[in-house]
CSV table of C-alpha atoms in Angstrom, one decimal:
chain,number,residue,atom,x,y,z
A,176,MET,CA,290.0,-87.9,85.7
A,177,ALA,CA,293.2,-90.2,86.6
A,178,SER,CA,293.4,-91.1,90.2
A,179,ASN,CA,296.9,-89.6,90.7
A,180,ASN,CA,295.2,-86.5,92.4
A,181,GLY,CA,294.0,-86.1,88.8
A,182,VAL,CA,297.4,-85.0,87.4
A,183,ASN,CA,297.4,-86.6,83.9
A,184,ASP,CA,297.1,-85.5,80.5
A,185,ASP,CA,293.9,-83.9,81.5
A,186,GLY,CA,294.6,-82.4,84.4
A,187,GLY,CA,294.8,-78.8,84.4
A,188,LEU,CA,297.6,-76.5,82.9
A,189,ILE,CA,300.0,-74.5,85.3
A,190,VAL,CA,302.1,-71.3,84.0
A,191,SER,CA,304.3,-69.9,85.4
A,192,PHE,CA,305.3,-66.1,84.5
A,193,GLY,CA,308.3,-65.0,84.6
A,194,GLU,CA,312.4,-65.1,84.1
A,195,MET,CA,314.6,-67.8,82.6
A,196,LEU,CA,318.2,-67.4,83.0
A,197,ILE,CA,321.5,-68.8,82.8
A,198,ASP,CA,323.2,-69.9,86.6
A,199,PHE,CA,327.0,-70.1,86.0
A,200,VAL,CA,328.1,-72.1,88.9
A,201,PRO,CA,331.4,-72.7,90.5
A,202,THR,CA,333.3,-75.7,90.1
A,203,VAL,CA,334.4,-75.2,93.2
A,204,SER,CA,332.3,-74.7,96.2
A,205,GLY,CA,333.3,-72.5,99.5
A,206,VAL,CA,335.2,-69.5,97.4
A,207,SER,CA,334.5,-66.3,95.9
A,208,LEU,CA,333.5,-65.5,92.9
A,209,ALA,CA,337.0,-64.0,91.9
A,210,GLU,CA,338.8,-67.7,93.5
A,211,ALA,CA,336.3,-69.6,91.4
A,212,PRO,CA,338.3,-72.0,88.7
A,213,GLY,CA,335.5,-72.3,86.5
A,214,PHE,CA,331.8,-71.8,86.3
A,215,LEU,CA,328.8,-74.5,84.4
A,216,LYS,CA,326.1,-72.9,82.8
A,217,ALA,CA,323.1,-74.1,84.9
A,218,PRO,CA,319.4,-72.9,83.6
A,219,GLY,CA,317.6,-71.4,86.4
A,220,GLY,CA,315.2,-68.9,86.8
A,221,ALA,CA,312.2,-69.8,89.7
A,222,PRO,CA,309.5,-69.3,87.3
A,223,ALA,CA,311.1,-71.8,84.6
A,224,ASN,CA,312.2,-73.8,87.8
A,225,VAL,CA,309.1,-74.6,89.0
A,226,ALA,CA,307.3,-74.9,85.7
A,227,ILE,CA,309.9,-77.9,84.7
A,228,ALA,CA,309.3,-79.4,88.3
A,229,VAL,CA,305.4,-79.4,87.5
A,230,SER,CA,306.4,-80.8,84.4
A,231,ARG,CA,308.5,-84.0,85.7
A,232,LEU,CA,305.9,-84.8,88.7
A,233,GLY,CA,303.7,-85.3,85.6
A,234,GLY,CA,301.3,-82.3,85.4
A,235,LYS,CA,300.9,-80.0,82.7
A,236,SER,CA,302.8,-76.6,82.6
A,237,ALA,CA,303.5,-73.9,80.4
A,238,PHE,CA,305.7,-71.2,80.8
A,239,VAL,CA,305.2,-66.9,80.0
A,240,GLY,CA,308.6,-65.3,79.6
A,241,LYS,CA,310.8,-63.0,76.9
A,242,LEU,CA,314.3,-64.6,76.1
A,243,GLY,CA,317.4,-62.8,74.3
A,244,ASP,CA,317.3,-64.0,70.4
A,245,ASP,CA,321.2,-65.3,71.4
A,246,GLU,CA,322.0,-68.8,71.9
A,247,PHE,CA,321.5,-68.8,75.7
A,248,GLY,CA,318.1,-67.7,74.7
A,249,HIS,CA,317.1,-70.7,72.7
A,250,MET,CA,319.3,-73.1,74.2
A,251,LEU,CA,316.7,-72.5,77.8
A,252,ALA,CA,314.2,-72.5,75.6
A,253,GLY,CA,315.6,-75.7,73.9
A,254,ILE,CA,315.4,-77.2,78.1
A,255,LEU,CA,311.7,-76.2,78.4
A,256,LYS,CA,310.5,-78.1,75.7
A,257,GLU,CA,312.9,-81.4,76.3
A,258,ASN,CA,311.3,-81.3,79.8
A,259,GLY,CA,307.6,-80.6,77.8
A,260,VAL,CA,306.9,-77.1,79.6
A,261,SER,CA,304.6,-75.6,76.6
A,262,GLY,CA,307.0,-72.8,74.7
A,263,SER,CA,303.8,-71.1,73.2
A,264,GLY,CA,304.3,-68.1,75.8
A,265,ILE,CA,308.0,-67.3,74.9
A,266,CYS,CA,308.7,-64.5,72.8
A,267,PHE,CA,312.3,-63.6,72.0
A,268,ASP,CA,314.0,-59.4,72.1
A,269,GLN,CA,316.4,-59.3,69.0
A,270,GLY,CA,318.3,-56.4,71.0
A,271,ALA,CA,318.7,-57.8,75.0
A,272,ARG,CA,320.5,-60.4,75.8
A,273,THR,CA,319.6,-63.3,78.4
A,274,ALA,CA,320.1,-62.7,81.3
A,275,LEU,CA,323.0,-64.4,83.4
A,276,ALA,CA,324.2,-64.7,87.2
A,277,PHE,CA,327.0,-65.6,89.0
A,278,VAL,CA,326.0,-67.9,92.4
A,279,THR,CA,329.0,-68.6,95.0
A,280,LEU,CA,328.1,-71.7,96.7
A,281,LYS,CA,329.1,-70.9,100.6
A,282,SER,CA,330.2,-74.9,102.1
A,283,ASP,CA,326.7,-75.0,102.8
A,284,GLY,CA,325.1,-75.4,99.6
A,285,ASP,CA,323.4,-71.7,100.2
A,286,ARG,CA,324.2,-69.2,97.8
A,287,GLU,CA,324.7,-65.5,96.7
A,288,PHE,CA,324.5,-64.0,93.5
A,289,MET,CA,326.1,-61.5,91.1
A,290,PHE,CA,323.6,-60.5,88.3
A,291,TYR,CA,324.5,-59.2,84.5
A,292,ARG,CA,320.8,-57.6,83.6
A,293,ASN,CA,321.2,-54.6,81.9
A,294,PRO,CA,318.5,-54.3,80.3
A,295,SER,CA,318.5,-58.8,80.1
A,296,ALA,CA,315.4,-59.7,77.3
A,297,ASP,CA,313.2,-61.1,80.4
A,298,MET,CA,312.6,-57.0,81.5
A,299,LEU,CA,311.4,-55.9,78.0
A,300,LEU,CA,308.5,-57.9,78.0
A,301,THR,CA,305.6,-55.9,77.3
A,302,PRO,CA,301.8,-56.7,78.0
A,303,ASP,CA,301.6,-56.6,73.9
A,304,GLU,CA,303.6,-59.8,74.0
A,305,LEU,CA,301.5,-62.2,76.1
A,306,ASN,CA,300.2,-65.5,74.9
A,307,LEU,CA,296.8,-64.2,76.4
A,308,GLU,CA,294.6,-67.8,74.9
A,309,LEU,CA,297.5,-69.6,77.1
A,310,ILE,CA,297.1,-67.4,80.1
A,311,ARG,CA,293.4,-67.7,79.7
A,312,SER,CA,293.3,-71.6,79.6
A,313,ALA,CA,295.5,-71.7,83.1
A,314,LYS,CA,294.0,-73.5,86.4
A,315,VAL,CA,297.1,-72.2,88.3
A,316,PHE,CA,298.7,-68.7,87.9
A,317,HIS,CA,302.5,-68.5,89.4
A,318,TYR,CA,304.6,-65.9,89.3
A,319,GLY,CA,307.3,-64.3,91.5
A,320,SER,CA,308.3,-60.3,92.0
A,321,ILE,CA,311.0,-59.9,89.8
A,322,SER,CA,309.1,-59.2,87.3
A,323,LEU,CA,307.9,-56.8,88.8
A,324,ILE,CA,311.1,-54.5,89.3
A,325,VAL,CA,310.8,-52.3,85.8
A,326,GLU,CA,309.0,-51.6,83.1
A,327,PRO,CA,307.7,-52.3,80.9
A,328,CYS,CA,307.6,-55.8,82.2
A,329,ARG,CA,305.7,-54.7,85.6
A,330,SER,CA,302.6,-53.9,83.6
A,331,ALA,CA,303.3,-57.3,81.7
A,332,HIS,CA,303.3,-59.3,84.9
A,333,LEU,CA,300.1,-57.1,86.0
A,334,LYS,CA,298.1,-57.5,83.2
A,335,ALA,CA,298.6,-61.3,82.6
A,336,MET,CA,297.6,-61.5,86.4
A,337,GLU,CA,294.6,-59.5,85.7
A,338,VAL,CA,293.9,-62.0,82.0
A,339,ALA,CA,294.0,-65.0,84.4
A,340,LYS,CA,292.5,-64.3,87.6
A,341,ASP,CA,289.5,-62.8,86.0
A,342,ALA,CA,289.9,-66.9,83.6
A,343,GLY,CA,289.3,-67.8,87.2
A,344,ALA,CA,292.6,-69.3,87.8
A,345,LEU,CA,294.2,-69.5,91.5
A,346,LEU,CA,296.9,-67.3,92.1
A,347,SER,CA,300.0,-68.6,93.5
A,348,TYR,CA,302.8,-66.2,94.3
A,349,ASP,CA,306.5,-66.6,95.7
A,350,PRO,CA,308.0,-63.4,95.9
A,351,ASN,CA,311.4,-65.0,95.6
A,352,LEU,CA,313.5,-62.3,97.3
A,353,ARG,CA,316.5,-61.7,95.4
A,354,LEU,CA,317.9,-57.7,97.1
A,355,PRO,CA,320.8,-57.0,94.7
A,356,LEU,CA,318.1,-56.8,91.6
A,357,TRP,CA,316.2,-53.7,93.3
A,358,PRO,CA,317.2,-50.6,93.8
A,359,SER,CA,316.2,-50.6,97.0
A,360,ALA,CA,315.2,-53.0,100.2
A,361,LYS,CA,312.7,-50.1,100.5
A,362,GLU,CA,311.8,-50.4,97.3
A,363,ALA,CA,311.9,-54.2,96.9
A,364,ARG,CA,309.0,-54.7,100.0
A,365,GLU,CA,306.5,-51.9,98.6
A,366,GLN,CA,306.7,-53.8,95.1
A,367,ILE,CA,306.4,-57.0,96.7
A,368,MET,CA,303.7,-55.9,98.8
A,369,SER,CA,302.0,-54.4,96.2
A,370,ILE,CA,300.4,-57.3,94.7
A,371,TRP,CA,300.6,-58.9,98.4
A,372,ASP,CA,296.6,-59.2,98.3
A,373,LYS,CA,295.8,-60.7,94.9
A,374,ALA,CA,297.2,-64.4,95.6
A,375,GLU,CA,295.6,-66.8,97.1
A,376,VAL,CA,298.6,-68.9,97.5
A,377,ILE,CA,301.8,-67.3,99.0
A,378,LYS,CA,304.5,-69.0,100.0
A,379,VAL,CA,307.6,-67.2,101.7
A,380,SER,CA,311.1,-68.4,103.2
A,381,ASP,CA,312.0,-68.1,106.8
A,382,ASN,CA,314.6,-64.8,105.9
A,383,GLU,CA,311.8,-63.5,103.7
A,384,LEU,CA,309.5,-63.5,105.9
A,385,GLU,CA,311.9,-61.3,108.2
A,386,PHE,CA,312.4,-58.7,105.4
A,387,LEU,CA,308.8,-58.3,104.5
A,388,THR,CA,307.8,-57.7,108.4
A,389,GLY,CA,310.8,-56.2,109.8
A,390,SER,CA,310.4,-58.4,112.5
A,391,ASP,CA,313.2,-60.9,113.7
A,392,LYS,CA,311.0,-63.9,114.7
A,393,ILE,CA,309.8,-66.8,112.6
A,394,ASP,CA,306.8,-67.7,114.5
A,395,ASP,CA,302.7,-68.0,114.1
A,396,GLU,CA,301.6,-64.3,114.5
A,397,SER,CA,305.1,-62.6,112.4
A,398,ALA,CA,303.5,-64.5,109.9
A,399,MET,CA,299.6,-64.1,110.2
A,400,SER,CA,300.9,-60.9,110.2
A,401,LEU,CA,301.0,-61.3,106.1
A,402,TRP,CA,297.8,-62.5,106.5
A,403,HIS,CA,294.8,-61.4,103.5
A,404,PRO,CA,291.3,-62.5,103.1
A,405,ASN,CA,291.6,-63.5,99.5
A,406,LEU,CA,294.7,-65.9,101.0
A,407,LYS,CA,293.6,-70.0,101.1
A,408,LEU,CA,297.4,-70.9,102.1
A,409,LEU,CA,300.5,-68.9,103.4
A,410,LEU,CA,303.4,-71.4,103.4
A,411,VAL,CA,307.0,-69.9,105.5
A,412,THR,CA,309.5,-72.6,104.4
A,413,LEU,CA,311.8,-72.8,106.8
A,414,GLY,CA,314.8,-74.7,105.1
A,415,ASP,CA,316.0,-78.0,106.7
A,416,LYS,CA,313.6,-77.7,109.5
A,417,GLY,CA,310.5,-77.8,106.9
A,418,CYS,CA,307.5,-75.4,106.3
A,419,ASN,CA,305.0,-73.6,108.0
A,420,TYR,CA,301.4,-73.9,106.7
A,421,TYR,CA,297.9,-71.4,107.3
A,422,THR,CA,295.1,-71.5,106.4
A,423,LYS,CA,291.6,-70.0,107.3
A,424,HIS,CA,290.6,-72.8,109.4
A,425,PHE,CA,293.6,-74.4,110.9
A,426,HIS,CA,297.8,-74.2,110.8
A,427,GLY,CA,300.5,-76.4,112.1
A,428,THR,CA,304.1,-77.2,110.5
A,429,VAL,CA,305.5,-80.4,108.3
A,430,GLY,CA,308.8,-81.6,109.3
A,431,ALA,CA,312.0,-81.8,106.7
A,432,PHE,CA,313.4,-84.7,105.2
A,433,GLN,CA,317.2,-84.8,106.6
A,434,VAL,CA,319.2,-84.8,103.6
A,435,LYS,CA,323.3,-83.7,102.5
A,436,ALA,CA,322.2,-80.3,101.3
A,437,VAL,CA,325.0,-79.4,98.1
A,438,ASP,CA,323.5,-76.8,96.6
A,439,THR,CA,320.2,-75.0,97.4
A,440,THR,CA,319.6,-73.9,94.5
A,441,GLY,CA,315.8,-75.0,93.1
A,442,ALA,CA,314.7,-76.7,96.7
A,443,GLY,CA,312.0,-73.5,97.1
A,444,ASP,CA,310.7,-74.1,93.5
A,445,SER,CA,310.5,-77.8,93.1
A,446,PHE,CA,309.1,-77.2,96.8
A,447,VAL,CA,306.0,-75.2,95.0
A,448,GLY,CA,305.9,-77.4,91.5
A,449,ALA,CA,305.2,-80.2,94.0
A,450,LEU,CA,302.9,-78.8,95.5
A,451,LEU,CA,300.9,-76.7,92.8
A,452,THR,CA,301.0,-79.9,90.7
A,453,LYS,CA,298.6,-81.6,93.5
A,454,ILE,CA,296.5,-79.0,94.3
A,455,VAL,CA,295.9,-77.5,90.2
A,456,ASP,CA,293.0,-80.0,89.7
A,457,ASP,CA,291.3,-80.3,93.2
A,458,GLN,CA,291.6,-77.1,95.2
A,459,SER,CA,289.3,-78.3,98.2
A,460,VAL,CA,292.6,-80.2,100.0
A,461,LEU,CA,293.2,-77.1,101.1
A,462,GLU,CA,290.6,-77.4,103.2
A,463,ASP,CA,291.4,-80.3,104.8
A,464,GLU,CA,294.3,-80.4,107.1
A,465,GLY,CA,294.4,-84.0,106.6
A,466,LYS,CA,295.4,-84.1,102.8
A,467,LEU,CA,297.3,-81.0,102.9
A,468,LYS,CA,299.9,-81.8,105.6
A,469,GLU,CA,300.2,-85.1,103.5
A,470,ILE,CA,301.2,-82.8,100.2
A,471,LEU,CA,302.9,-80.7,101.8
A,472,ARG,CA,305.6,-83.9,103.0
A,473,TYR,CA,305.9,-84.5,99.6
A,474,ALA,CA,306.7,-81.1,98.5
A,475,CYS,CA,309.5,-81.1,101.2
A,476,ALA,CA,310.4,-84.5,100.0
A,477,CYS,CA,310.7,-82.6,96.7
A,478,GLY,CA,312.8,-79.8,97.7
A,479,ALA,CA,315.2,-82.1,99.9
A,480,ILE,CA,316.4,-84.0,96.7
A,481,THR,CA,316.8,-80.9,94.7
A,482,THR,CA,319.5,-79.7,97.7
A,483,THR,CA,321.6,-83.3,96.6
A,484,LYS,CA,322.6,-81.9,93.4
A,485,LYS,CA,323.8,-79.5,92.2
A,486,GLY,CA,322.1,-77.1,89.9
A,487,ALA,CA,318.2,-76.4,89.9
A,488,ILE,CA,316.9,-77.7,86.5
A,489,PRO,CA,319.0,-81.1,86.9
A,490,ALA,CA,318.3,-81.3,90.4
A,491,LEU,CA,314.4,-81.4,90.0
A,492,PRO,CA,313.2,-85.4,90.7
A,493,THR,CA,311.1,-87.2,88.4
A,494,VAL,CA,308.0,-89.0,90.0
A,495,PRO,CA,310.3,-92.9,90.0
A,496,GLU,CA,312.6,-90.6,92.0
A,497,LEU,CA,310.4,-88.8,94.6
A,498,ASP,CA,308.7,-92.8,95.6
A,499,ALA,CA,312.2,-94.0,96.3
A,500,PHE,CA,312.9,-91.4,98.4
A,501,LEU,CA,309.2,-91.6,100.4
A,502,ASN,CA,309.9,-95.2,100.7
A,503,ALA,CA,313.7,-94.9,102.3
A,504,HIS,CA,312.3,-92.2,104.3
A,505,HIS,CA,309.2,-94.0,105.4
């Protein structure tokens, strides 16, 4: 094994499952969708962002999901390939379009979404279309909750998770709440929690913590109410304040890096990609607080860099960019 935490060509495979879509991002920040003079197309979708984040950082990654058999779908498949992500888990739907999202960027770089999915190709992935061989070869299997919203994709998600788990993969979950996509808040909460106790690594944002617990407190008590016995690491990301981490034996906080945020899209995915790349070949770091803090600092740096450019995928850092950033912020 190479010394770089085992991340090399022989490193363990990280498989991301779920949606990939096109975000239309306004050319001007701080205006409503109606007022935006124009839009730039930016490839996105949280699980796909994670897959590319892993690959950019020298990890081995694959994406499993369904795209429309249209120009946008083939463009997205091409972007995964260009970024070194295996596309052997991708299938195309002849009848449905690739999902689109229009994103409003508020002046602080935060965002709101309007989705076009009725239904989009990603929602139509069936259990029979899964590349089970690829899923069985995953050391880490990562997913969100958008794939739980409707059938048949929900059944495909549950089957993929089960197959990965049976083959010995570490299950990683970032609910990535997008309320406008769910029939109701109640349904969102129930479905997100329906697979909660399966995951061994879970990352939630401060907003998601509030949503899932029904509490307006972002504290240890609130976070620990989400703890379950199979969990090895629970992370609560705090935006520009860093993140809180919880394991069976210790918990604490890692501070953030101060940067000028232009667009926060993809920052959480970049954080997750960095974390998974660092733990895929050595999960013992989850039990070593010193090492874990170092990894989380690295992940926070990835997230911070991602906020300094527009769009998720173009902003995901490479190892040289990350090294330069960490040296500058030593």
